GROMACS .gro file of C-alpha atoms in nm:
model
  335
    1UNK     CA    1   1.983  -2.625   2.146
    2UNK     CA    2   2.342  -2.759   2.105
    3UNK     CA    3   2.414  -2.643   1.751
    4UNK     CA    4   2.713  -2.873   1.696
    5UNK     CA    5   2.510  -3.180   1.797
    6UNK     CA    6   2.221  -3.066   1.580
    7UNK     CA    7   2.440  -3.018   1.272
    8UNK     CA    8   2.608  -3.358   1.321
    9UNK     CA    9   2.271  -3.525   1.350
   10UNK     CA   10   2.122  -3.369   1.035
   11UNK     CA   11   2.419  -3.290   0.805
   12UNK     CA   12   2.369  -3.614   0.611
   13UNK     CA   13   2.007  -3.523   0.532
   14UNK     CA   14   2.113  -3.179   0.405
   15UNK     CA   15   2.386  -3.323   0.194
   16UNK     CA   16   2.148  -3.583   0.046
   17UNK     CA   17   1.897  -3.305  -0.036
   18UNK     CA   18   2.171  -3.108  -0.202
   19UNK     CA   19   2.278  -3.407  -0.404
   20UNK     CA   20   1.920  -3.473  -0.524
   21UNK     CA   21   1.887  -3.109  -0.628
   22UNK     CA   22   2.210  -3.137  -0.826
   23UNK     CA   23   2.090  -3.434  -1.025
   24UNK     CA   24   2.067  -3.344  -1.397
   25UNK     CA   25   1.830  -3.627  -1.496
   26UNK     CA   26   1.474  -3.681  -1.393
   27UNK     CA   27   1.423  -3.834  -1.051
   28UNK     CA   28   1.235  -4.163  -1.024
   29UNK     CA   29   0.929  -4.196  -0.800
   30UNK     CA   30   1.125  -4.298  -0.489
   31UNK     CA   31   1.379  -4.021  -0.527
   32UNK     CA   32   1.102  -3.756  -0.579
   33UNK     CA   33   0.932  -3.875  -0.258
   34UNK     CA   34   1.263  -3.856  -0.074
   35UNK     CA   35   1.324  -3.503  -0.210
   36UNK     CA   36   0.988  -3.380  -0.081
   37UNK     CA   37   1.040  -3.543   0.263
   38UNK     CA   38   1.393  -3.397   0.289
   39UNK     CA   39   1.268  -3.051   0.186
   40UNK     CA   40   1.001  -3.054   0.463
   41UNK     CA   41   1.254  -3.167   0.724
   42UNK     CA   42   1.515  -2.911   0.620
   43UNK     CA   43   1.248  -2.633   0.632
   44UNK     CA   44   1.171  -2.738   0.986
   45UNK     CA   45   1.542  -2.748   1.078
   46UNK     CA   46   1.586  -2.395   0.943
   47UNK     CA   47   1.295  -2.272   1.147
   48UNK     CA   48   1.433  -2.431   1.464
   49UNK     CA   49   1.777  -2.285   1.409
   50UNK     CA   50   1.647  -1.933   1.338
   51UNK     CA   51   1.438  -1.932   1.664
   52UNK     CA   52   1.669  -2.119   1.899
   53UNK     CA   53   2.034  -2.095   1.791
   54UNK     CA   54   2.070  -1.840   1.496
   55UNK     CA   55   2.395  -1.894   1.314
   56UNK     CA   56   2.433  -1.660   1.008
   57UNK     CA   57   2.647  -1.897   0.800
   58UNK     CA   58   2.431  -2.207   0.867
   59UNK     CA   59   2.114  -2.014   0.826
   60UNK     CA   60   2.228  -1.878   0.494
   61UNK     CA   61   2.315  -2.220   0.363
   62UNK     CA   62   1.989  -2.381   0.475
   63UNK     CA   63   1.784  -2.085   0.339
   64UNK     CA   64   1.939  -2.139  -0.009
   65UNK     CA   65   1.888  -2.515   0.017
   66UNK     CA   66   1.518  -2.472   0.111
   67UNK     CA   67   1.463  -2.219  -0.161
   68UNK     CA   68   1.611  -2.450  -0.428
   69UNK     CA   69   1.411  -2.745  -0.291
   70UNK     CA   70   1.093  -2.546  -0.286
   71UNK     CA   71   1.148  -2.444  -0.646
   72UNK     CA   72   1.211  -2.805  -0.747
   73UNK     CA   73   0.900  -2.927  -0.559
   74UNK     CA   74   0.656  -2.657  -0.666
   75UNK     CA   75   0.802  -2.582  -1.007
   76UNK     CA   76   0.822  -2.244  -1.173
   77UNK     CA   77   0.499  -2.046  -1.152
   78UNK     CA   78   0.394  -1.797  -1.421
   79UNK     CA   79   0.165  -1.502  -1.364
   80UNK     CA   80  -0.168  -1.523  -1.545
   81UNK     CA   81  -0.488  -1.327  -1.594
   82UNK     CA   82  -0.628  -1.538  -1.307
   83UNK     CA   83  -0.378  -1.372  -1.075
   84UNK     CA   84  -0.489  -1.026  -1.193
   85UNK     CA   85  -0.855  -1.122  -1.136
   86UNK     CA   86  -0.776  -1.253  -0.790
   87UNK     CA   87  -0.573  -0.945  -0.701
   88UNK     CA   88  -0.842  -0.700  -0.808
   89UNK     CA   89  -1.138  -0.905  -0.683
   90UNK     CA   90  -0.995  -1.026  -0.349
   91UNK     CA   91  -0.634  -0.931  -0.262
   92UNK     CA   92  -0.637  -0.556  -0.303
   93UNK     CA   93  -0.986  -0.485  -0.153
   94UNK     CA   94  -0.904  -0.728   0.133
   95UNK     CA   95  -0.580  -0.542   0.207
   96UNK     CA   96  -0.759  -0.205   0.207
   97UNK     CA   97  -1.031  -0.352   0.426
   98UNK     CA   98  -0.786  -0.492   0.678
   99UNK     CA   99  -0.615  -0.149   0.703
  100UNK     CA  100  -0.952   0.032   0.772
  101UNK     CA  101  -0.870   0.082   1.140
  102UNK     CA  102  -0.577   0.291   1.030
  103UNK     CA  103  -0.691   0.482   0.718
  104UNK     CA  104  -1.049   0.573   0.838
  105UNK     CA  105  -0.928   0.756   1.152
  106UNK     CA  106  -0.647   0.911   0.929
  107UNK     CA  107  -0.906   1.035   0.690
  108UNK     CA  108  -1.127   1.182   0.963
  109UNK     CA  109  -0.848   1.350   1.147
  110UNK     CA  110  -0.689   1.478   0.829
  111UNK     CA  111  -1.018   1.627   0.708
  112UNK     CA  112  -1.062   1.805   1.045
  113UNK     CA  113  -0.709   1.946   1.020
  114UNK     CA  114  -0.775   2.071   0.661
  115UNK     CA  115  -1.102   2.239   0.766
  116UNK     CA  116  -0.947   2.408   1.068
  117UNK     CA  117  -0.658   2.537   0.856
  118UNK     CA  118  -0.902   2.663   0.598
  119UNK     CA  119  -1.114   2.835   0.864
  120UNK     CA  120  -0.807   2.997   1.019
  121UNK     CA  121  -0.678   3.128   0.689
  122UNK     CA  122  -1.024   3.246   0.586
  123UNK     CA  123  -1.096   3.426   0.915
  124UNK     CA  124  -0.760   3.601   0.954
  125UNK     CA  125  -0.658   3.860   0.683
  126UNK     CA  126  -0.309   3.879   0.823
  127UNK     CA  127  -0.261   3.511   0.765
  128UNK     CA  128  -0.387   3.546   0.406
  129UNK     CA  129  -0.158   3.835   0.340
  130UNK     CA  130   0.140   3.630   0.454
  131UNK     CA  131   0.045   3.365   0.200
  132UNK     CA  132  -0.034   3.581  -0.101
  133UNK     CA  133  -0.046   3.957  -0.178
  134UNK     CA  134  -0.401   4.109  -0.190
  135UNK     CA  135  -0.368   4.175  -0.564
  136UNK     CA  136  -0.262   3.819  -0.630
  137UNK     CA  137  -0.541   3.695  -0.413
  138UNK     CA  138  -0.797   3.871  -0.631
  139UNK     CA  139  -0.647   3.721  -0.940
  140UNK     CA  140  -0.660   3.373  -0.785
  141UNK     CA  141  -1.014   3.382  -0.651
  142UNK     CA  142  -1.208   3.600  -0.899
  143UNK     CA  143  -1.445   3.436  -1.141
  144UNK     CA  144  -1.238   3.298  -1.423
  145UNK     CA  145  -0.924   3.351  -1.214
  146UNK     CA  146  -0.620   3.135  -1.183
  147UNK     CA  147  -0.776   2.893  -0.937
  148UNK     CA  148  -1.060   2.805  -1.175
  149UNK     CA  149  -0.853   2.797  -1.496
  150UNK     CA  150  -0.592   2.572  -1.336
  151UNK     CA  151  -0.807   2.271  -1.417
  152UNK     CA  152  -0.844   2.368  -1.781
  153UNK     CA  153  -0.497   2.516  -1.843
  154UNK     CA  154  -0.372   2.204  -2.022
  155UNK     CA  155  -0.523   1.944  -2.259
  156UNK     CA  156  -0.741   1.709  -2.054
  157UNK     CA  157  -0.548   1.389  -2.137
  158UNK     CA  158  -0.203   1.529  -2.049
  159UNK     CA  159  -0.340   1.705  -1.741
  160UNK     CA  160  -0.502   1.375  -1.622
  161UNK     CA  161  -0.167   1.193  -1.682
  162UNK     CA  162   0.027   1.448  -1.487
  163UNK     CA  163  -0.213   1.450  -1.197
  164UNK     CA  164  -0.214   1.068  -1.185
  165UNK     CA  165   0.163   1.050  -1.191
  166UNK     CA  166   0.200   1.297  -0.906
  167UNK     CA  167  -0.066   1.138  -0.689
  168UNK     CA  168   0.060   0.788  -0.751
  169UNK     CA  169   0.412   0.896  -0.649
  170UNK     CA  170   0.273   1.051  -0.328
  171UNK     CA  171   0.077   0.738  -0.246
  172UNK     CA  172   0.378   0.515  -0.309
  173UNK     CA  173   0.600   0.730  -0.089
  174UNK     CA  174   0.348   0.699   0.198
  175UNK     CA  175   0.350   0.323   0.161
  176UNK     CA  176   0.724   0.284   0.119
  177UNK     CA  177   0.844   0.538   0.376
  178UNK     CA  178   0.599   0.405   0.638
  179UNK     CA  179   0.872   0.166   0.751
  180UNK     CA  180   1.054   0.468   0.906
  181UNK     CA  181   0.816   0.461   1.200
  182UNK     CA  182   0.557   0.647   0.986
  183UNK     CA  183   0.717   0.991   1.039
  184UNK     CA  184   0.764   1.080   0.672
  185UNK     CA  185   0.402   0.976   0.618
  186UNK     CA  186   0.280   1.230   0.861
  187UNK     CA  187   0.477   1.501   0.683
  188UNK     CA  188   0.345   1.410   0.340
  189UNK     CA  189  -0.007   1.394   0.477
  190UNK     CA  190   0.025   1.741   0.644
  191UNK     CA  191   0.154   1.891   0.322
  192UNK     CA  192  -0.152   1.766   0.136
  193UNK     CA  193  -0.391   1.891   0.402
  194UNK     CA  194  -0.211   2.231   0.407
  195UNK     CA  195  -0.257   2.272   0.032
  196UNK     CA  196  -0.624   2.175   0.065
  197UNK     CA  197  -0.670   2.415   0.362
  198UNK     CA  198  -0.505   2.705   0.184
  199UNK     CA  199  -0.737   2.667  -0.117
  200UNK     CA  200  -1.032   2.634   0.118
  201UNK     CA  201  -0.942   2.941   0.314
  202UNK     CA  202  -0.856   3.169   0.020
  203UNK     CA  203  -1.172   3.085  -0.179
  204UNK     CA  204  -1.395   3.109   0.128
  205UNK     CA  205  -1.258   3.452   0.215
  206UNK     CA  206  -1.358   3.570  -0.126
  207UNK     CA  207  -1.715   3.429  -0.080
  208UNK     CA  208  -1.654   3.156  -0.343
  209UNK     CA  209  -1.658   2.842  -0.123
  210UNK     CA  210  -1.929   2.692  -0.351
  211UNK     CA  211  -1.702   2.722  -0.651
  212UNK     CA  212  -1.416   2.573  -0.454
  213UNK     CA  213  -1.626   2.268  -0.357
  214UNK     CA  214  -1.754   2.236  -0.711
  215UNK     CA  215  -1.402   2.217  -0.840
  216UNK     CA  216  -1.251   1.991  -0.576
  217UNK     CA  217  -1.524   1.736  -0.483
  218UNK     CA  218  -1.563   1.562  -0.825
  219UNK     CA  219  -1.216   1.423  -0.816
  220UNK     CA  220  -1.103   1.506  -0.467
  221UNK     CA  221  -1.330   1.259  -0.281
  222UNK     CA  222  -1.168   0.956  -0.453
  223UNK     CA  223  -0.823   1.108  -0.473
  224UNK     CA  224  -0.804   1.199  -0.107
  225UNK     CA  225  -0.945   0.858  -0.009
  226UNK     CA  226  -0.662   0.690  -0.196
  227UNK     CA  227  -0.410   0.916  -0.022
  228UNK     CA  228  -0.567   0.842   0.320
  229UNK     CA  229  -0.553   0.469   0.241
  230UNK     CA  230  -0.182   0.495   0.147
  231UNK     CA  231  -0.107   0.705   0.454
  232UNK     CA  232  -0.294   0.481   0.695
  233UNK     CA  233  -0.122   0.169   0.554
  234UNK     CA  234   0.215   0.348   0.579
  235UNK     CA  235   0.147   0.430   0.944
  236UNK     CA  236   0.044   0.066   1.010
  237UNK     CA  237   0.370  -0.051   0.851
  238UNK     CA  238   0.557   0.189   1.078
  239UNK     CA  239   0.381   0.056   1.383
  240UNK     CA  240   0.465  -0.303   1.278
  241UNK     CA  241   0.830  -0.206   1.328
  242UNK     CA  242   0.746  -0.109   1.685
  243UNK     CA  243   0.496  -0.386   1.767
  244UNK     CA  244   0.502  -0.686   1.531
  245UNK     CA  245   0.259  -0.882   1.752
  246UNK     CA  246   0.288  -1.255   1.775
  247UNK     CA  247   0.490  -1.273   1.460
  248UNK     CA  248   0.866  -1.220   1.444
  249UNK     CA  249   0.950  -0.859   1.333
  250UNK     CA  250   1.106  -0.998   1.016
  251UNK     CA  251   0.796  -1.203   0.922
  252UNK     CA  252   0.555  -0.923   1.015
  253UNK     CA  253   0.742  -0.670   0.798
  254UNK     CA  254   0.761  -0.916   0.509
  255UNK     CA  255   0.388  -0.981   0.519
  256UNK     CA  256   0.282  -0.621   0.570
  257UNK     CA  257   0.545  -0.498   0.320
  258UNK     CA  258   0.423  -0.731   0.049
  259UNK     CA  259   0.063  -0.625   0.107
  260UNK     CA  260   0.177  -0.257   0.096
  261UNK     CA  261   0.345  -0.316  -0.243
  262UNK     CA  262   0.029  -0.471  -0.374
  263UNK     CA  263  -0.172  -0.176  -0.240
  264UNK     CA  264   0.057   0.065  -0.425
  265UNK     CA  265  -0.040  -0.108  -0.752
  266UNK     CA  266  -0.408  -0.104  -0.669
  267UNK     CA  267  -0.412   0.260  -0.551
  268UNK     CA  268  -0.235   0.356  -0.875
  269UNK     CA  269  -0.545   0.220  -1.057
  270UNK     CA  270  -0.774   0.410  -0.820
  271UNK     CA  271  -0.575   0.733  -0.870
  272UNK     CA  272  -0.592   0.677  -1.247
  273UNK     CA  273  -0.972   0.701  -1.215
  274UNK     CA  274  -0.958   1.019  -1.000
  275UNK     CA  275  -0.704   1.165  -1.241
  276UNK     CA  276  -0.937   1.097  -1.534
  277UNK     CA  277  -1.218   1.268  -1.343
  278UNK     CA  278  -0.999   1.568  -1.260
  279UNK     CA  279  -0.885   1.593  -1.621
  280UNK     CA  280  -1.215   1.536  -1.804
  281UNK     CA  281  -1.502   1.601  -1.558
  282UNK     CA  282  -1.380   1.881  -1.327
  283UNK     CA  283  -1.312   2.136  -1.598
  284UNK     CA  284  -1.609   2.026  -1.814
  285UNK     CA  285  -1.918   2.230  -1.883
  286UNK     CA  286  -2.139   1.999  -1.682
  287UNK     CA  287  -2.353   2.163  -1.408
  288UNK     CA  288  -2.190   2.171  -1.068
  289UNK     CA  289  -2.440   1.922  -0.924
  290UNK     CA  290  -2.360   1.671  -1.206
  291UNK     CA  291  -1.985   1.695  -1.153
  292UNK     CA  292  -2.020   1.648  -0.781
  293UNK     CA  293  -2.261   1.359  -0.835
  294UNK     CA  294  -2.001   1.182  -1.050
  295UNK     CA  295  -1.739   1.228  -0.778
  296UNK     CA  296  -1.984   1.093  -0.509
  297UNK     CA  297  -2.065   0.798  -0.732
  298UNK     CA  298  -1.697   0.710  -0.780
  299UNK     CA  299  -1.630   0.741  -0.409
  300UNK     CA  300  -1.935   0.523  -0.315
  301UNK     CA  301  -1.827   0.261  -0.578
  302UNK     CA  302  -1.481   0.242  -0.419
  303UNK     CA  303  -1.613   0.216  -0.064
  304UNK     CA  304  -1.852  -0.053  -0.172
  305UNK     CA  305  -1.575  -0.236  -0.343
  306UNK     CA  306  -1.366  -0.230  -0.031
  307UNK     CA  307  -1.622  -0.296   0.235
  308UNK     CA  308  -1.829  -0.555   0.040
  309UNK     CA  309  -1.583  -0.749  -0.174
  310UNK     CA  310  -1.287  -0.667   0.052
  311UNK     CA  311  -1.476  -0.749   0.367
  312UNK     CA  312  -1.587  -1.080   0.225
  313UNK     CA  313  -1.241  -1.173   0.111
  314UNK     CA  314  -1.085  -1.067   0.446
  315UNK     CA  315  -1.331  -1.276   0.637
  316UNK     CA  316  -1.240  -1.571   0.423
  317UNK     CA  317  -0.881  -1.533   0.527
  318UNK     CA  318  -0.730  -1.318   0.247
  319UNK     CA  319  -0.472  -1.077   0.387
  320UNK     CA  320  -0.378  -0.910   0.062
  321UNK     CA  321  -0.049  -1.101   0.089
  322UNK     CA  322   0.074  -1.395  -0.127
  323UNK     CA  323  -0.140  -1.702  -0.131
  324UNK     CA  324  -0.058  -1.951   0.149
  325UNK     CA  325   0.091  -2.193  -0.102
  326UNK     CA  326   0.329  -1.930  -0.228
  327UNK     CA  327   0.474  -1.821   0.113
  328UNK     CA  328   0.799  -1.952   0.261
  329UNK     CA  329   0.757  -2.272   0.456
  330UNK     CA  330   0.763  -2.227   0.830
  331UNK     CA  331   0.707  -2.460   1.121
  332UNK     CA  332   0.583  -2.408   1.478
  333UNK     CA  333   0.873  -2.375   1.723
  334UNK     CA  334   0.908  -2.382   2.094
  335UNK     CA  335   1.104  -2.109   2.267
   0.00000   0.00000   0.00000
């Protein structure tokens, strides 16, 4: 493309669009139709320039012009409860469902790592002694010891709020830091599995694995699933930097990044539920089987929500991104 010739051919259209946008009074019917037509043409021009002859100054000007025109054509849109319903019923579960090829393997591999770490710690006294002194180990693992009382050491409401805040921050970090090729995500995930493996190994070495599972499973199933979803999505975002597929890298990162931000909000709600279970159910006087049953029910409800509602929404074309009408206008271009 000869950029100078292209600009000369279409400058009058851009100037006319700018003039219509600067009009203070209401446009008549003919002018409104002209505004829409010029907006569509200018969006196409912008797409052609970005793909064939990128010029920063011209691209910036046309981007601003297209954004102003789009706002004038579509009007200002306000969020409503309908958006919340759509997000919870379609957008969020669809985004989680679409990321299943990343977070399901992440969950399986991470669980294996945690179990192997727990076995290694539990089977090797020298490893345990490097983690904690024998006298401290007895205080940690004995009936009524520090490991058990940890879950009831603070008022349930404040403990649930603290747990929720910490877990939501970890999930958000996995989602946001995934853009750095996923490397920080792997570190965060390993730290979580190491903490789980240490507890598993220390309690199993004291013959109290049943107590450990009774304390962890009620809230841990849903909590860890949320962490795995965040980690898997962060890893997918990192891979998008490497391989954006048929989309441009900028477009791919924008789409996947918007979906990741939406997932951060949704996962915060999921972690709120797991935090409530950890604060009120885990330290409660309910029988172990009842506490574990509550945790399993919460996990199955979330998986059903993702694979039934999310699967249906994803098959209908929902990507967990903005609605098609709300995305930036683009046009097919030839190389």
